[in-house]
Short mmCIF file of C-alpha atoms in Angstrom, two decimals:
data_model
loop_
_atom_site.label_atom_id
_atom_site.label_comp_id
_atom_site.label_asym_id
_atom_site.label_seq_id
_atom_site.Cartn_x
_atom_site.Cartn_y
_atom_site.Cartn_z
CA UNK A 1 0.00 0.00 0.00
CA UNK A 2 1.21 3.50 -0.81
CA UNK A 3 1.02 6.15 1.92
CA UNK A 4 -2.10 7.64 0.36
CA UNK A 5 -3.81 4.25 -0.07
CA UNK A 6 -2.98 3.52 3.57
CA UNK A 7 -4.44 6.86 4.63
CA UNK A 8 -7.72 6.19 2.77
CA UNK A 9 -8.07 2.54 3.89
CA UNK A 10 -10.90 1.69 6.32
CA UNK A 11 -9.75 2.33 9.90
CA UNK A 12 -8.36 -0.59 11.89
CA UNK A 13 -9.49 -1.11 15.48
CA UNK A 14 -7.36 -1.71 18.59
CA UNK A 15 -7.72 -1.79 22.38
CA UNK A 16 -5.55 0.22 24.80
CA UNK A 17 -5.83 0.22 28.59
CA UNK A 18 -4.99 2.82 31.22
CA UNK A 19 -3.90 0.89 34.32
CA UNK A 20 -3.88 2.52 37.76
CA UNK A 21 -2.17 1.17 40.88
CA UNK A 22 -1.07 2.74 44.16
CA UNK A 23 2.52 1.68 43.59
CA UNK A 24 4.59 -0.23 41.04
CA UNK A 25 4.82 -4.02 41.55
CA UNK A 26 7.92 -5.30 43.36
CA UNK A 27 10.84 -5.49 40.96
CA UNK A 28 9.23 -3.42 38.21
CA UNK A 29 11.19 -0.80 36.32
CA UNK A 30 10.24 2.73 37.26
CA UNK A 31 10.63 5.73 34.96
CA UNK A 32 10.48 9.49 35.23
CA UNK A 33 9.02 12.19 33.02
CA UNK A 34 12.03 12.09 30.70
CA UNK A 35 11.24 8.43 30.02
CA UNK A 36 14.47 7.31 31.78
CA UNK A 37 14.56 4.69 34.51
CA UNK A 38 14.98 5.94 38.06
CA UNK A 39 16.79 3.99 40.78
CA UNK A 40 14.92 4.93 43.90
CA UNK A 41 11.43 6.34 43.46
CA UNK A 42 10.09 8.25 46.44
CA UNK A 43 8.14 5.55 48.25
CA UNK A 44 6.45 7.89 50.70
CA UNK A 45 4.43 10.08 48.39
CA UNK A 46 0.98 8.59 47.82
CA UNK A 47 0.32 8.86 44.11
CA UNK A 48 -1.18 6.91 41.22
CA UNK A 49 1.14 4.78 39.07
CA UNK A 50 0.61 3.81 35.44
CA UNK A 51 2.51 1.14 33.48
CA UNK A 52 3.63 2.01 29.96
CA UNK A 53 5.15 -0.02 27.13
CA UNK A 54 7.98 1.33 24.97
CA UNK A 55 7.20 1.05 21.27
CA UNK A 56 9.70 -1.02 19.33
CA UNK A 57 8.54 -0.04 15.85
CA UNK A 58 7.17 2.96 13.94
CA UNK A 59 5.16 5.07 14.29
CA UNK A 60 6.46 6.61 17.52
CA UNK A 61 9.28 4.04 17.80
CA UNK A 62 11.03 4.36 21.16
CA UNK A 63 8.15 6.35 22.69
CA UNK A 64 6.12 5.12 25.66
CA UNK A 65 2.51 4.05 25.02
CA UNK A 66 -0.43 2.44 26.82
CA UNK A 67 -0.50 -1.38 26.91
CA UNK A 68 -2.62 -2.53 24.01
CA UNK A 69 -2.76 -3.68 20.43
CA UNK A 70 -4.96 -4.98 17.66
CA UNK A 71 -7.98 -7.20 18.30
CA UNK A 72 -7.48 -10.80 17.17
CA UNK A 73 -10.26 -12.19 15.01
CA UNK A 74 -11.38 -14.63 17.75
CA UNK A 75 -11.06 -12.27 20.72
CA UNK A 76 -13.68 -10.08 22.36
CA UNK A 77 -12.73 -6.51 23.25
CA UNK A 78 -12.27 -7.30 26.93
CA UNK A 79 -10.19 -10.40 26.11
CA UNK A 80 -7.87 -8.22 24.03
CA UNK A 81 -7.50 -5.85 26.99
CA UNK A 82 -6.78 -8.77 29.37
CA UNK A 83 -4.20 -10.38 27.05
CA UNK A 84 -2.28 -7.11 26.77
CA UNK A 85 -2.48 -6.54 30.54
CA UNK A 86 -1.11 -10.02 31.23
CA UNK A 87 1.79 -9.32 28.88
CA UNK A 88 2.59 -5.91 30.41
CA UNK A 89 1.72 -6.35 34.09
CA UNK A 90 1.91 -10.13 34.53
CA UNK A 91 -1.50 -10.64 36.14
CA UNK A 92 -5.21 -9.95 35.79
CA UNK A 93 -6.52 -6.65 37.14
CA UNK A 94 -8.93 -6.36 40.09
CA UNK A 95 -11.16 -4.12 38.00
CA UNK A 96 -11.57 -3.57 34.28
CA UNK A 97 -14.11 -1.39 32.48
CA UNK A 98 -14.53 0.10 29.04
CA UNK A 99 -13.69 3.81 29.06
CA UNK A 100 -14.33 5.44 25.66
CA UNK A 101 -13.48 4.99 21.99
CA UNK A 102 -11.06 7.41 20.37
CA UNK A 103 -11.23 7.91 16.63
CA UNK A 104 -9.65 11.30 15.87
CA UNK A 105 -8.26 11.72 12.35
CA UNK A 106 -4.78 12.86 13.39
CA UNK A 107 -4.07 10.29 16.10
CA UNK A 108 -1.85 7.94 14.11
CA UNK A 109 -0.23 10.44 11.73
CA UNK A 110 0.99 8.86 8.47
CA UNK A 111 0.22 5.24 9.33
CA UNK A 112 -3.11 3.49 8.70
CA UNK A 113 -5.80 5.06 10.81
CA UNK A 114 -6.58 3.17 14.01
CA UNK A 115 -9.69 3.60 16.14
CA UNK A 116 -8.81 2.71 19.75
CA UNK A 117 -11.32 1.35 22.22
CA UNK A 118 -9.87 2.40 25.58
CA UNK A 119 -10.35 0.47 28.84
CA UNK A 120 -9.26 1.36 32.34
CA UNK A 121 -8.09 -1.06 35.01
CA UNK A 122 -7.21 -1.06 38.69
CA UNK A 123 -4.65 -3.29 40.37
CA UNK A 124 -4.72 -3.73 44.13
CA UNK A 125 -1.71 -3.86 46.43
CA UNK A 126 -3.12 -7.17 47.70
CA UNK A 127 -2.92 -8.94 44.33
CA UNK A 128 0.69 -7.90 43.98
CA UNK A 129 1.67 -9.19 47.43
CA UNK A 130 -0.11 -12.52 46.94
CA UNK A 131 1.25 -13.37 43.54
CA UNK A 132 4.74 -12.05 44.20
CA UNK A 133 4.72 -10.98 40.58
CA UNK A 134 7.96 -9.44 39.34
CA UNK A 135 6.16 -7.68 36.55
CA UNK A 136 8.38 -6.05 34.00
CA UNK A 137 11.54 -7.11 35.77
CA UNK A 138 12.84 -8.90 32.68
CA UNK A 139 11.44 -6.53 30.08
CA UNK A 140 13.03 -3.10 29.88
CA UNK A 141 10.22 -2.06 27.51
CA UNK A 142 7.68 -2.05 30.36
CA UNK A 143 8.02 0.50 33.16
CA UNK A 144 5.80 2.26 35.70
CA UNK A 145 5.44 6.02 35.89
CA UNK A 146 3.79 8.34 38.38
CA UNK A 147 0.64 9.86 36.85
CA UNK A 148 2.07 13.25 37.92
CA UNK A 149 5.18 12.88 35.79
CA UNK A 150 4.51 10.87 32.67
CA UNK A 151 6.94 11.00 29.76
CA UNK A 152 5.80 12.08 26.32
CA UNK A 153 3.29 9.49 25.08
CA UNK A 154 2.71 8.06 21.59
CA UNK A 155 -0.44 8.87 19.55
CA UNK A 156 -3.16 10.62 21.61
CA UNK A 157 -2.44 8.42 24.62
CA UNK A 158 -1.90 11.47 26.88
CA UNK A 159 -5.54 12.46 26.14
CA UNK A 160 -6.69 8.91 26.93
CA UNK A 161 -4.83 8.99 30.28
CA UNK A 162 -6.42 12.36 31.14
CA UNK A 163 -9.84 10.99 30.29
CA UNK A 164 -9.24 7.91 32.45
CA UNK A 165 -8.04 10.03 35.39
CA UNK A 166 -11.24 12.09 35.13
CA UNK A 167 -13.30 8.89 35.17
CA UNK A 168 -11.33 7.54 38.15
CA UNK A 169 -11.86 10.78 40.11
CA UNK A 170 -15.55 10.98 39.22
CA UNK A 171 -16.18 7.33 40.06
CA UNK A 172 -14.25 7.60 43.34
CA UNK A 173 -16.59 10.46 44.31
CA UNK A 174 -19.83 8.50 43.86
CA UNK A 175 -19.00 4.79 43.91
CA UNK A 176 -16.96 2.31 45.91
CA UNK A 177 -14.34 1.79 43.20
CA UNK A 178 -11.50 3.12 45.44
CA UNK A 179 -11.60 -0.13 47.48
CA UNK A 180 -10.24 -1.93 44.42
CA UNK A 181 -6.83 -0.37 45.08
CA UNK A 182 -6.61 -2.05 48.49
CA UNK A 183 -6.27 -5.60 49.78
CA UNK A 184 -9.13 -7.54 51.30
CA UNK A 185 -8.65 -5.78 54.64
CA UNK A 186 -7.40 -2.24 55.17
CA UNK A 187 -7.30 0.57 57.67
CA UNK A 188 -9.27 3.79 57.36
CA UNK A 189 -5.92 5.56 56.97
CA UNK A 190 -5.08 3.42 53.94
CA UNK A 191 -8.49 4.10 52.39
CA UNK A 192 -8.00 7.82 53.00
CA UNK A 193 -4.61 7.67 51.29
CA UNK A 194 -6.29 6.15 48.21
CA UNK A 195 -8.71 9.05 48.09
CA UNK A 196 -5.85 11.53 48.55
CA UNK A 197 -3.88 9.91 45.72
CA UNK A 198 -6.88 9.90 43.37
CA UNK A 199 -8.03 13.42 44.18
CA UNK A 200 -4.49 14.81 44.36
CA UNK A 201 -5.23 16.66 47.60
CA UNK A 202 -5.23 16.18 51.37
CA UNK A 203 -8.40 14.81 52.94
CA UNK A 204 -9.27 15.68 56.53
CA UNK A 205 -8.95 12.40 58.54
CA UNK A 206 -11.80 13.06 61.00
CA UNK A 207 -14.30 14.12 58.31
CA UNK A 208 -13.28 11.23 56.09
CA UNK A 209 -13.72 8.73 58.91
CA UNK A 210 -17.18 10.03 59.76
CA UNK A 211 -18.37 10.11 56.14
CA UNK A 212 -17.03 6.72 55.12
CA UNK A 213 -18.44 4.94 58.18
CA UNK A 214 -21.83 6.60 57.62
CA UNK A 215 -22.03 5.18 54.08
CA UNK A 216 -22.32 1.65 55.49
CA UNK A 217 -20.02 -0.04 52.97
CA UNK A 218 -17.42 -1.07 55.57
CA UNK A 219 -17.42 -4.01 57.96
CA UNK A 220 -15.23 -3.89 61.07
CA UNK A 221 -13.26 -7.18 61.03
CA UNK A 222 -12.52 -6.98 64.79
CA UNK A 223 -8.82 -7.33 63.90
CA UNK A 224 -6.11 -4.71 64.07
CA UNK A 225 -3.08 -3.96 61.93
CA UNK A 226 0.06 -5.96 62.79
CA UNK A 227 3.70 -4.86 62.85
CA UNK A 228 3.27 -1.17 63.43
CA UNK A 229 5.21 0.70 66.14
CA UNK A 230 2.17 2.96 66.62
CA UNK A 231 -1.19 2.22 68.19
CA UNK A 232 -2.51 -0.53 65.87
CA UNK A 233 -5.34 0.64 63.59
CA UNK A 234 -8.58 -1.24 63.15
CA UNK A 235 -8.93 -3.36 59.99
CA UNK A 236 -12.03 -3.10 57.82
CA UNK A 237 -13.29 -4.98 54.82
CA UNK A 238 -15.66 -3.90 52.09
CA UNK A 239 -19.25 -5.13 52.43
CA UNK A 240 -19.57 -6.89 49.11
CA UNK A 241 -22.76 -6.20 47.26
CA UNK A 242 -23.78 -6.79 43.68
CA UNK A 243 -20.89 -5.66 41.52
CA UNK A 244 -22.22 -2.73 39.55
CA UNK A 245 -18.89 -1.58 38.32
CA UNK A 246 -17.16 -4.30 36.42
CA UNK A 247 -19.12 -4.65 33.26
CA UNK A 248 -18.37 -7.32 30.75
CA UNK A 249 -18.50 -6.55 27.07
CA UNK A 250 -21.99 -7.33 25.80
CA UNK B 1 -12.26 -13.90 0.34
CA UNK B 2 -13.53 -17.30 1.38
CA UNK B 3 -15.90 -17.51 4.34
CA UNK B 4 -13.09 -18.67 6.60
CA UNK B 5 -10.67 -15.96 5.43
CA UNK B 6 -13.41 -13.42 6.02
CA UNK B 7 -14.00 -14.82 9.50
CA UNK B 8 -10.29 -14.52 10.40
CA UNK B 9 -9.79 -11.04 8.88
CA UNK B 10 -9.15 -8.12 11.28
CA UNK B 11 -12.46 -6.71 12.51
CA UNK B 12 -13.95 -3.71 10.70
CA UNK B 13 -15.34 -0.81 12.70
CA UNK B 14 -18.69 0.95 12.33
CA UNK B 15 -20.89 3.42 14.20
CA UNK B 16 -24.56 2.84 15.09
CA UNK B 17 -26.85 5.24 16.95
CA UNK B 18 -29.87 4.70 19.15
CA UNK B 19 -32.14 7.73 18.64
CA UNK B 20 -34.84 8.61 21.14
CA UNK B 21 -37.71 11.06 20.58
CA UNK B 22 -41.07 11.63 22.26
CA UNK B 23 -42.92 11.06 19.01
CA UNK B 24 -42.18 10.33 15.35
CA UNK B 25 -41.60 13.38 13.12
CA UNK B 26 -44.60 14.59 11.11
CA UNK B 27 -45.05 12.43 8.02
CA UNK B 28 -42.70 9.65 9.13
CA UNK B 29 -43.58 6.02 8.59
CA UNK B 30 -44.51 4.23 11.80
CA UNK B 31 -44.10 0.51 12.36
CA UNK B 32 -45.21 -2.08 14.88
CA UNK B 33 -43.48 -5.01 16.51
CA UNK B 34 -44.04 -7.20 13.45
CA UNK B 35 -42.03 -4.66 11.43
CA UNK B 36 -45.13 -3.68 9.41
CA UNK B 37 -46.29 -0.10 8.96
CA UNK B 38 -49.27 1.02 11.00
CA UNK B 39 -51.79 3.61 9.85
CA UNK B 40 -52.76 5.33 13.04
CA UNK B 41 -50.41 5.00 16.01
CA UNK B 42 -51.95 5.80 19.38
CA UNK B 43 -51.02 9.45 19.77
CA UNK B 44 -52.10 9.71 23.40
CA UNK B 45 -49.75 7.24 25.04
CA UNK B 46 -46.53 8.96 26.11
CA UNK B 47 -43.73 6.65 25.07
CA UNK B 48 -40.24 6.74 23.59
CA UNK B 49 -39.86 6.36 19.83
CA UNK B 50 -36.84 5.00 17.95
CA UNK B 51 -36.14 5.26 14.20
CA UNK B 52 -34.88 2.14 12.43
CA UNK B 53 -33.53 1.48 8.97
CA UNK B 54 -34.46 -1.64 6.95
CA UNK B 55 -31.40 -3.45 5.68
CA UNK B 56 -31.32 -3.81 1.91
CA UNK B 57 -28.49 -6.36 1.74
CA UNK B 58 -27.15 -9.37 3.65
CA UNK B 59 -26.57 -10.15 6.41
CA UNK B 60 -30.03 -9.67 7.92
CA UNK B 61 -31.44 -8.39 4.61
CA UNK B 62 -34.98 -7.04 5.15
CA UNK B 63 -34.51 -6.80 8.92
CA UNK B 64 -34.70 -3.49 10.81
CA UNK B 65 -31.45 -2.10 12.25
CA UNK B 66 -30.10 1.02 13.98
CA UNK B 67 -29.05 3.90 11.72
CA UNK B 68 -25.33 3.55 11.13
CA UNK B 69 -22.59 2.24 8.94
CA UNK B 70 -18.85 2.11 8.35
CA UNK B 71 -16.55 5.00 9.24
CA UNK B 72 -15.13 6.82 6.21
CA UNK B 73 -11.38 7.29 6.24
CA UNK B 74 -11.70 11.07 6.67
CA UNK B 75 -14.53 11.08 9.22
CA UNK B 76 -14.37 11.21 13.01
CA UNK B 77 -16.63 8.85 14.96
CA UNK B 78 -19.16 11.55 15.82
CA UNK B 79 -19.19 12.78 12.19
CA UNK B 80 -20.07 9.24 11.09
CA UNK B 81 -22.93 9.21 13.61
CA UNK B 82 -24.17 12.62 12.40
CA UNK B 83 -24.02 11.68 8.71
CA UNK B 84 -26.10 8.56 9.33
CA UNK B 85 -28.60 10.51 11.48
CA UNK B 86 -29.04 13.14 8.76
CA UNK B 87 -29.74 10.36 6.27
CA UNK B 88 -32.26 8.55 8.50
CA UNK B 89 -33.92 11.39 10.44
CA UNK B 90 -33.30 14.39 8.18
CA UNK B 91 -31.81 16.72 10.81
CA UNK B 92 -29.15 17.01 13.50
CA UNK B 93 -30.03 15.74 16.98
CA UNK B 94 -30.32 18.01 20.03
CA UNK B 95 -28.02 15.70 21.96
CA UNK B 96 -25.45 13.12 20.89
CA UNK B 97 -23.11 11.11 23.11
CA UNK B 98 -20.97 8.01 22.75
CA UNK B 99 -22.61 5.05 24.48
CA UNK B 100 -20.39 1.94 24.41
CA UNK B 101 -18.46 -0.21 21.95
CA UNK B 102 -19.78 -3.65 21.12
CA UNK B 103 -17.34 -6.29 19.89
CA UNK B 104 -18.88 -9.67 20.62
CA UNK B 105 -17.70 -12.55 18.42
CA UNK B 106 -21.15 -13.68 17.31
CA UNK B 107 -22.69 -10.35 16.47
CA UNK B 108 -22.31 -10.45 12.69
CA UNK B 109 -22.59 -14.20 12.12
CA UNK B 110 -20.87 -15.41 8.92
CA UNK B 111 -19.91 -12.00 7.57
CA UNK B 112 -16.67 -10.17 8.36
CA UNK B 113 -16.60 -9.27 12.01
CA UNK B 114 -17.62 -5.69 12.78
CA UNK B 115 -16.94 -3.83 16.03
CA UNK B 116 -19.66 -1.21 16.52
CA UNK B 117 -19.14 2.02 18.40
CA UNK B 118 -22.63 2.91 19.58
CA UNK B 119 -23.88 6.45 20.16
CA UNK B 120 -27.18 7.65 21.54
CA UNK B 121 -29.07 10.76 20.49
CA UNK B 122 -32.11 12.75 21.55
CA UNK B 123 -34.38 14.73 19.24
CA UNK B 124 -36.67 17.38 20.69
CA UNK B 125 -40.25 18.09 19.67
CA UNK B 126 -39.15 21.69 19.15
CA UNK B 127 -36.62 20.87 16.42
CA UNK B 128 -39.22 18.87 14.60
CA UNK B 129 -41.83 21.64 14.72
CA UNK B 130 -39.37 24.31 13.58
CA UNK B 131 -37.88 22.49 10.66
CA UNK B 132 -41.12 20.91 9.54
CA UNK B 133 -39.02 17.92 8.52
CA UNK B 134 -40.86 15.13 6.75
CA UNK B 135 -38.27 12.60 7.79
CA UNK B 136 -38.60 9.22 6.20
CA UNK B 137 -41.67 10.22 4.28
CA UNK B 138 -40.10 9.34 0.96
CA UNK B 139 -38.05 6.37 2.16
CA UNK B 140 -40.01 3.27 3.13
CA UNK B 141 -36.79 1.82 4.56
CA UNK B 142 -36.86 4.27 7.48
CA UNK B 143 -39.63 4.00 10.08
CA UNK B 144 -40.24 4.89 13.71
CA UNK B 145 -41.15 2.30 16.34
CA UNK B 146 -42.27 2.56 19.94
CA UNK B 147 -39.47 1.39 22.26
CA UNK B 148 -42.09 -0.88 23.88
CA UNK B 149 -42.80 -2.78 20.68
CA UNK B 150 -39.73 -3.01 18.51
CA UNK B 151 -39.59 -5.56 15.70
CA UNK B 152 -36.82 -8.17 15.59
CA UNK B 153 -33.54 -6.29 15.08
CA UNK B 154 -30.44 -7.23 13.05
CA UNK B 155 -27.12 -8.19 14.71
CA UNK B 156 -27.05 -7.47 18.47
CA UNK B 157 -28.92 -4.20 17.98
CA UNK B 158 -31.61 -5.23 20.48
CA UNK B 159 -28.84 -5.39 23.15
CA UNK B 160 -27.57 -1.97 22.08
CA UNK B 161 -31.08 -0.50 22.39
CA UNK B 162 -31.45 -2.03 25.88
CA UNK B 163 -28.12 -0.59 26.91
CA UNK B 164 -29.08 2.86 25.59
CA UNK B 165 -32.45 2.74 27.38
CA UNK B 166 -30.59 1.96 30.63
CA UNK B 167 -28.29 4.92 30.04
CA UNK B 168 -31.24 7.19 29.25
CA UNK B 169 -33.05 6.14 32.44
CA UNK B 170 -29.93 6.48 34.59
CA UNK B 171 -29.02 9.85 33.14
CA UNK B 172 -32.59 11.13 33.51
CA UNK B 173 -32.35 10.26 37.21
CA UNK B 174 -29.25 12.34 37.94
CA UNK B 175 -28.85 14.90 35.15
CA UNK B 176 -30.90 17.39 33.19
CA UNK B 177 -30.83 15.39 29.95
CA UNK B 178 -34.65 14.98 29.91
CA UNK B 179 -35.02 18.64 28.89
CA UNK B 180 -33.49 17.75 25.54
CA UNK B 181 -36.74 16.06 24.55
CA UNK B 182 -38.65 19.32 24.89
CA UNK B 183 -38.73 22.63 23.09
CA UNK B 184 -37.20 25.82 24.46
CA UNK B 185 -40.20 26.42 26.70
CA UNK B 186 -42.43 23.79 28.28
CA UNK B 187 -44.92 23.19 31.04
CA UNK B 188 -44.21 21.15 34.16
CA UNK B 189 -46.80 18.68 32.87
CA UNK B 190 -44.84 18.17 29.66
CA UNK B 191 -41.61 17.67 31.62
CA UNK B 192 -43.39 15.16 33.84
CA UNK B 193 -44.61 13.27 30.76
CA UNK B 194 -40.99 12.98 29.56
CA UNK B 195 -40.02 11.43 32.88
CA UNK B 196 -43.01 9.08 32.71
CA UNK B 197 -42.10 8.01 29.18
CA UNK B 198 -38.46 7.41 30.09
CA UNK B 199 -39.15 5.61 33.35
CA UNK B 200 -42.15 3.72 31.97
CA UNK B 201 -44.27 4.54 35.02
CA UNK B 202 -46.59 7.19 36.39
CA UNK B 203 -45.01 10.04 38.36
CA UNK B 204 -47.00 11.85 41.06
CA UNK B 205 -47.63 15.41 39.74
CA UNK B 206 -47.39 17.21 43.10
CA UNK B 207 -44.18 15.47 44.17
CA UNK B 208 -42.65 15.98 40.75
CA UNK B 209 -43.48 19.67 40.77
CA UNK B 210 -41.95 20.19 44.22
CA UNK B 211 -38.77 18.23 43.42
CA UNK B 212 -38.10 19.75 40.03
CA UNK B 213 -38.62 23.33 41.22
CA UNK B 214 -36.32 22.70 44.22
CA UNK B 215 -33.48 21.66 41.89
CA UNK B 216 -33.21 25.21 40.56
CA UNK B 217 -32.72 24.30 36.90
CA UNK B 218 -35.96 25.93 35.74
CA UNK B 219 -36.72 29.57 35.01
CA UNK B 220 -40.33 30.79 35.02
CA UNK B 221 -40.79 32.65 31.72
CA UNK B 222 -43.81 34.60 33.01
CA UNK B 223 -45.74 33.29 29.99
CA UNK B 224 -48.49 30.69 29.87
CA UNK B 225 -49.44 28.03 27.41
CA UNK B 226 -51.66 29.15 24.53
CA UNK B 227 -54.55 27.41 22.87
CA UNK B 228 -55.69 25.13 25.66
CA UNK B 229 -59.33 24.89 26.76
CA UNK B 230 -58.14 24.33 30.36
CA UNK B 231 -56.53 26.78 32.78
CA UNK B 232 -53.34 27.72 30.91
CA UNK B 233 -50.18 26.24 32.42
CA UNK B 234 -47.07 28.26 33.19
CA UNK B 235 -44.20 27.96 30.73
CA UNK B 236 -40.67 27.32 31.96
CA UNK B 237 -37.31 27.21 30.29
CA UNK B 238 -34.16 25.40 31.29
CA UNK B 239 -31.51 27.51 33.04
CA UNK B 240 -28.64 26.84 30.67
CA UNK B 241 -25.37 26.07 32.37
CA UNK B 242 -22.12 24.60 31.14
CA UNK B 243 -23.04 21.64 29.00
CA UNK B 244 -21.63 18.61 30.78
CA UNK B 245 -23.51 16.09 28.74
CA UNK B 246 -22.74 16.49 25.11
CA UNK B 247 -19.23 15.32 24.74
CA UNK B 248 -17.37 15.57 21.49
CA UNK B 249 -15.11 12.77 20.46
CA UNK B 250 -11.57 13.59 21.59
#
């Protein structure tokens, strides 16, 4: 195909996923906003982390992009998202939902036009600890970046990340999706840190405690946190109800 | 291409739109759940109407389907939706938003697999009255059906309609989208009828009036309805704010 034939061909369709986690998996490569690896990321700051995959061919060769790729003929949309997440992160997410489809004319420049169906996913700290996954440790083309300092992204993937962050913030404000970042049991302080990371601002601990307990989604396990030098905090679990959030592809 | 090559080809991508209106445009063909035209639809029942297009080629030749089709190489997703709506309905909608992308393996049977990016649209009575559009009047392959009695639909379009009806109901419950069904000015009774049509149930007039006025979205125009034999009702308009609902394709 010539460049102009390629430009006028029917658009292809792909899936890309914005993954959010509270920290990179153990052993994962971590990058900074220049796209370079960093040795010792600041482990104290509570922030949202996103894994990216470095492109190994044109267009945008060498640039970081969202995990994703074309849909195989025998794969549903959500199966395509899961396959690419397994390859990039090494395990299934705790939450996966379709986000939006992006079909702008300029998104893939000279190459054949691609319409991308974007998903967003959450990984919990718990899943990481249980599986002991060393995601990305052997593949220098997968690294985790703080959502606050992403490198330049391929295509319109920066727009897709912004859109997913908006959805995450909105959904955190009205649903129970924030629990998906945590393990099966957690302290109110940990849950507050999730909200602080998502909203990008401090949350008053006393107000947060009162509001979250009033919502009735939490069950006091009767247990307390182990291995802390401070007064041990009470452990809660989420009162599981019908799962309204994870929606399979019809 | 042989049938098996076609089956294993990369999926194509198309746009389909679920259109909702409070009644068919003047002069439009109206069908019933057998897919046949009806002479005199019951004009009193407040219900939601949906335009469908009869397929003139396989697969599902002769079956009714959502307005839509493939994306041209130089067309954004929303432009594809608009082009197909102009062809089927004769005018631009008052509201248009991406709904969800459908990529199930069985949706197009033996033909090449198609991933459909679904949109939903609202048409207001006002637009119809102003333009005097005679949508569909010359094309027997476009007809309007009550959402309560749709004929058998091609592909998985019945699932897409169900999904859009869910979104319409949900969005009516928390946003001001219901106003998009009405003209610039309307009575509280008309607004209540929209809610009744969307929710499929009676709404108590006194409660509705109290709740909707308390929300502060309505402005009393000081005018009253003309041409009614009853006590003329007060006309309101929607207090326009930033439009959070209509979202262009990024």
